[in-house]
Structure formats: C-alpha cells, structure tokens
Coordinates of C-alpha atoms and ligand atoms in Angstrom, one line a residue:
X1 CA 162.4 219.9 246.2
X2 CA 163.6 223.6 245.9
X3 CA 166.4 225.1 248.0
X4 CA 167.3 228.3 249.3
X5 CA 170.0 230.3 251.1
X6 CA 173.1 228.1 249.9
X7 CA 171.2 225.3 250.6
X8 CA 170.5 226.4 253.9
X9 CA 166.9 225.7 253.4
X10 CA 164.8 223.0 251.7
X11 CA 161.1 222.9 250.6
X12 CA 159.6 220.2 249.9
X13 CA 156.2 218.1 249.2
X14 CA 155.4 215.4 251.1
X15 CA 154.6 213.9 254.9
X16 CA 156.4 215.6 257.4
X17 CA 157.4 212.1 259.1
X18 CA 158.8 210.8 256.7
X19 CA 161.6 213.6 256.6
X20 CA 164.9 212.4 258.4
X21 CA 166.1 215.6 260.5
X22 CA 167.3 216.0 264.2
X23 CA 164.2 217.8 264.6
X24 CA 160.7 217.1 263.7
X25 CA 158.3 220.5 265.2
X26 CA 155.1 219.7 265.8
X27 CA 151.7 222.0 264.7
X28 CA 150.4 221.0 268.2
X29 CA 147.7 222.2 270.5
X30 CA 148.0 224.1 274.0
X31 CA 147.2 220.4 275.6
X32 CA 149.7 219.0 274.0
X33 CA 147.6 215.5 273.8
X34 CA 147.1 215.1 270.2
X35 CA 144.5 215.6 267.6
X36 CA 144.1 215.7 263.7
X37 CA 146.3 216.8 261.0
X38 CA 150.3 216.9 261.3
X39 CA 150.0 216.5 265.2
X40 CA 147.8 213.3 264.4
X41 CA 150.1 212.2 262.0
X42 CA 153.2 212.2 264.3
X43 CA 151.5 210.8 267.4
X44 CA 150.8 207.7 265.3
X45 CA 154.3 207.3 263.4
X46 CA 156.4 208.3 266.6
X47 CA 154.3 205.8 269.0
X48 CA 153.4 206.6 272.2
X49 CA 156.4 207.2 273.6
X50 CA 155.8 211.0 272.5
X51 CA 152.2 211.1 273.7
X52 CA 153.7 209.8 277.7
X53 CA 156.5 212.8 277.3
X54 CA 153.6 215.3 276.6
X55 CA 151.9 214.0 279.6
X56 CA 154.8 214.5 281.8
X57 CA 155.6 218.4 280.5
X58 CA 151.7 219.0 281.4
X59 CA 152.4 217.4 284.9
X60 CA 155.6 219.2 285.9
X61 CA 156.2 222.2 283.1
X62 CA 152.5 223.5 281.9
X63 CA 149.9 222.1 284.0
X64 CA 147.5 224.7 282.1
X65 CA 148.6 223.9 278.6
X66 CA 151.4 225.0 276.1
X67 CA 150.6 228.7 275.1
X68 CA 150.2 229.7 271.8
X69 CA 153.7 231.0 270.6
X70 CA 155.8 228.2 272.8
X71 CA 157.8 225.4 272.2
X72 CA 158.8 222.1 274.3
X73 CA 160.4 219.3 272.9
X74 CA 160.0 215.5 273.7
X75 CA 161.6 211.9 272.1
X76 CA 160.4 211.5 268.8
X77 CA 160.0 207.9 269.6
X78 CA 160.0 205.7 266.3
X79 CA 160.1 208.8 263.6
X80 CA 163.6 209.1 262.2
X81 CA 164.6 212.4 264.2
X82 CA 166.1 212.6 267.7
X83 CA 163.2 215.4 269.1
X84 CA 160.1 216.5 268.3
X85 CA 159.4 220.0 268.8
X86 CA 155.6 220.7 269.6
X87 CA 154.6 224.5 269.0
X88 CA 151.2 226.2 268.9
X89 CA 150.6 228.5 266.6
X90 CA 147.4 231.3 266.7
X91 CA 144.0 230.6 266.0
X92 CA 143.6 232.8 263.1
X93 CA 140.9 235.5 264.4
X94 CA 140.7 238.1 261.7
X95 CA 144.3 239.3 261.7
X96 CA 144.3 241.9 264.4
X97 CA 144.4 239.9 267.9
X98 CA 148.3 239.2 266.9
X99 CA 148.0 236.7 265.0
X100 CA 151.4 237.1 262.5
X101 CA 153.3 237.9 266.4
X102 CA 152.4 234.4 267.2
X103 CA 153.3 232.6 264.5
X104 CA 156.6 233.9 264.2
X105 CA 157.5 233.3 267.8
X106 CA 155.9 229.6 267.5
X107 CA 159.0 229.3 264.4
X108 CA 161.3 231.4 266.6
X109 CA 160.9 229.2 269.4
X110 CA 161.0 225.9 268.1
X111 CA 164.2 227.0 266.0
X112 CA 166.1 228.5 269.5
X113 CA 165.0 225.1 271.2
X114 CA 166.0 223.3 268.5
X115 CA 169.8 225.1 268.5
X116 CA 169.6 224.8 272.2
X117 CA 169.3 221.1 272.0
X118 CA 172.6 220.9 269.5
X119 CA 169.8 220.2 266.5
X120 CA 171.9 220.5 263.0
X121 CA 168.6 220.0 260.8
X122 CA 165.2 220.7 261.4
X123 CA 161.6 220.2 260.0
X124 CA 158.5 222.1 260.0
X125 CA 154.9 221.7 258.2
X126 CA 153.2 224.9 258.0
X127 CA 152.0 225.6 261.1
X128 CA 148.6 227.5 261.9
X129 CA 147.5 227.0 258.1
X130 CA 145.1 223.7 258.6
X131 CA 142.6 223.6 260.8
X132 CA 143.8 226.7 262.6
X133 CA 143.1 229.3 259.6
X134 CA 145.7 231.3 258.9
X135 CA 145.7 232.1 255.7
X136 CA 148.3 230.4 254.0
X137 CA 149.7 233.6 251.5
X138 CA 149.7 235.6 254.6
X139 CA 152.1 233.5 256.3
X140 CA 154.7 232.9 253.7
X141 CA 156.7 236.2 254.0
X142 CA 156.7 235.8 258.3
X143 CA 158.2 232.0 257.8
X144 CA 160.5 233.2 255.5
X145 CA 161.9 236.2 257.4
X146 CA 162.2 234.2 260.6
X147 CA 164.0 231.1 258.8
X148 CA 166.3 233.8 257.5
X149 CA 167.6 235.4 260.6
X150 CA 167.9 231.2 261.9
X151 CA 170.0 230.0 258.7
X152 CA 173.3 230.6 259.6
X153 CA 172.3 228.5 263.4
X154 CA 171.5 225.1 261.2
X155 CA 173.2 222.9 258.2
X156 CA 169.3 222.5 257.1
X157 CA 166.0 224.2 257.4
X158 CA 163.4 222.1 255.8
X159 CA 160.1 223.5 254.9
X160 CA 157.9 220.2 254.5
X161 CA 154.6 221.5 252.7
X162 CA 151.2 218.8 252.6
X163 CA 150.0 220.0 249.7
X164 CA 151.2 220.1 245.8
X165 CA 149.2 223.5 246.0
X166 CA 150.9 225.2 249.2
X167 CA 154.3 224.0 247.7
X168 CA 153.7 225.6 244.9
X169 CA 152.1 229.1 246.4
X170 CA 155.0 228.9 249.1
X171 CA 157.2 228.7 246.1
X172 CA 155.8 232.0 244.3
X173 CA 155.3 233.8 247.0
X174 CA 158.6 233.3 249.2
X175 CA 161.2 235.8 249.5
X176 CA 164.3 234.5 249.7
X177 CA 165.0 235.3 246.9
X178 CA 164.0 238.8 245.3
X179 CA 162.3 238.8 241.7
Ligands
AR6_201 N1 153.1 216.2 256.9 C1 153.3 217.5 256.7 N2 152.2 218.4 256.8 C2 151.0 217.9 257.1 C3 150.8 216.6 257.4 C4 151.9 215.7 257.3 N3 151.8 214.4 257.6 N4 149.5 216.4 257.7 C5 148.9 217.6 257.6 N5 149.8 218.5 257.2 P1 147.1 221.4 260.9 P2 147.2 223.8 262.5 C6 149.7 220.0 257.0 O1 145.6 221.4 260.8 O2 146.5 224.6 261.5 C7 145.5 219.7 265.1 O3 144.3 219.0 265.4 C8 148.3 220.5 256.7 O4 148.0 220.2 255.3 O5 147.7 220.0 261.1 O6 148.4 224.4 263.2 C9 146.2 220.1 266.4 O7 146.0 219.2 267.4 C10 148.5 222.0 256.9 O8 149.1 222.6 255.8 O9 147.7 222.3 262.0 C11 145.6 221.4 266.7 O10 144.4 221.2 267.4 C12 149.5 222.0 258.0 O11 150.0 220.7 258.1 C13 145.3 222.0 265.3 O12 145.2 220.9 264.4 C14 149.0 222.5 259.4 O13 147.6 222.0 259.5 C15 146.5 222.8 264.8 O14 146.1 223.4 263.6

C-alpha cells in the first residue's frame, strides 16, 4: 500500500471487495445486470440485493441502459460498504471516438455521486482497463488528475489495483507526485 496527497489517497493490491469504504464503484456495463471481472466479482460478494436495485434503476431511471460515462448507486448488500457505485467506462476504440473524455467522467461521476450521498471514503478498480481495453498506461495520468481535483471532497480515495503488475505501473507512472 502506497499513499498519496496527505494520505488523501491510497493504492493498493488486492480484491476490490474486500476493501471496507462507504463506497465501493462498480466497472459495470450500460445494462447494469452483471457480467465478468470486478462487476462479477461484486454481484457475487454483495448478494442479490444489488442485482434487484439494478433491475429497478433500469425500470424507472434508464430503461435503455446506463451510458457510458454515468454513475447510479444502489445497496451494496453484504460487501462492507454502504453503496455501490456502478459506472461505465468506454470501450477502448483506438483512442479517437473520446475515449479518455469518458473515462474521466465515469471517475468524475461516481466521485460527485459519491460526495452527494455524504460518502467519506471511496473505492475504485481500474475501470475500462479489463475486458474493455483501454490501455492501462494511458489511463493513469486521467485517474490521477481527476482524483486530484476530488481529494479535498473525501477523508480517502482508494485506488484498488487487480494486479501486482498494474500496481506496480500505476505506481511508476502516477503523477501525484512529480519526479
Ligand atoms: N477487485 C479489483 N479489481 C478487479 C477485480 C477485483 N475483485 N476483478 C477484476 N479486477 P473489468 P472493464 C480488475 O474487465 O474493463 C464486465 O464484464 C481487472 O483486473 O472488470 O471496465 C462488465 O460487466 C481490471 O484491471 O472491467 C463489463 O461488461 C479492472 O478490474 C466489462 O467487464 C477492470 O476490468 C467492463 O470492462
């Protein structure tokens, strides 16, 4: 574990639901009903309390799907948070269809929502980089900025990395702090 901006912000290795933190953010899709990786993961350690709120935002708040860039939060049912915040990041297409745009809004909206909801601490895997695409080196310096202008809004920012090897690149490559 590594911190940054007076502690502000945490990175760490490990399994996103096993972090305690008023929020837990979701690397969703625009159905909002589940899949593989991280939003896998969640569905089965929060229960399906989470999966019936998701069903109930489609009915009443996006009948057509979350869009990329959006956040909506639901119970985090048995994971040891009080919300989970499900965002959807772009589909990495090359780089030019605004691609980095999107990711930042999917942090910047799950960070506003999270304030919103009176959310102290907050969680986030590294959304868009799995099955999604983006590249991961590319989308260091966007989380980083974005985390930045939120810091002051939150006790803690967790950055919860899957991988030994993205902690470590997330580590090299961040700029927090300048060289
Ligand atoms: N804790 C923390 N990070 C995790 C965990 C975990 N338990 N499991 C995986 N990751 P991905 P995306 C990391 O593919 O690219 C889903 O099917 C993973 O190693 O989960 O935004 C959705 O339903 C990677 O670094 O999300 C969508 O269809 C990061 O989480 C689609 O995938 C994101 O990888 C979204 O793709």
């Amino acid at each position: 574990m590594t911190s940054f901006l007076s502690d502000r912000v945490l990175v760490l290795q490990g399994d996103i639901t096993r972090v305690q933190a008023d929020a837990i953010v979701n690397a969703a899709n625009s159905t909002l009903m589940g899949g593989g990786g991280v939003d896998g993961a969640i569905h089965r350690a929060g229960g399906p309390a989470i999966l019936e709120a998701c069903e109930e935002i489609r009915r009443t708040i996006w009948p057509e799907g979350l869009p990329p860039g959006k956040a909506v939060a639901t119970t985090a049912g048995r994971l040891p948070a009080r919300y989970v915040i499900h965002t959807v990041g772009p589909i990495w297409r090359g780089g030019k269809q605004g691609e980095d745009e999107l990711l930042v809004s999917a942090y910047r909206e799950s960070l506003k929502l999270a304030y919103e909801l009176g959310c102290k601490s907050i969680a986030f895997p590294a959304i868009s980089t799995g099955v999604y695409g983006f590249p991961f080196e590319r989308s260091v310096p966007l989380v980083c900025s974005v985390v930045r202008e939120w810091a002051a809004s939150f006790e803690k920012i967790i950055l919860v990395f899957f991988s030994q090897r993205d902690y470590d690149l997330f580590l090299s490559l961040q700029t927090f702090e300048e060289a």
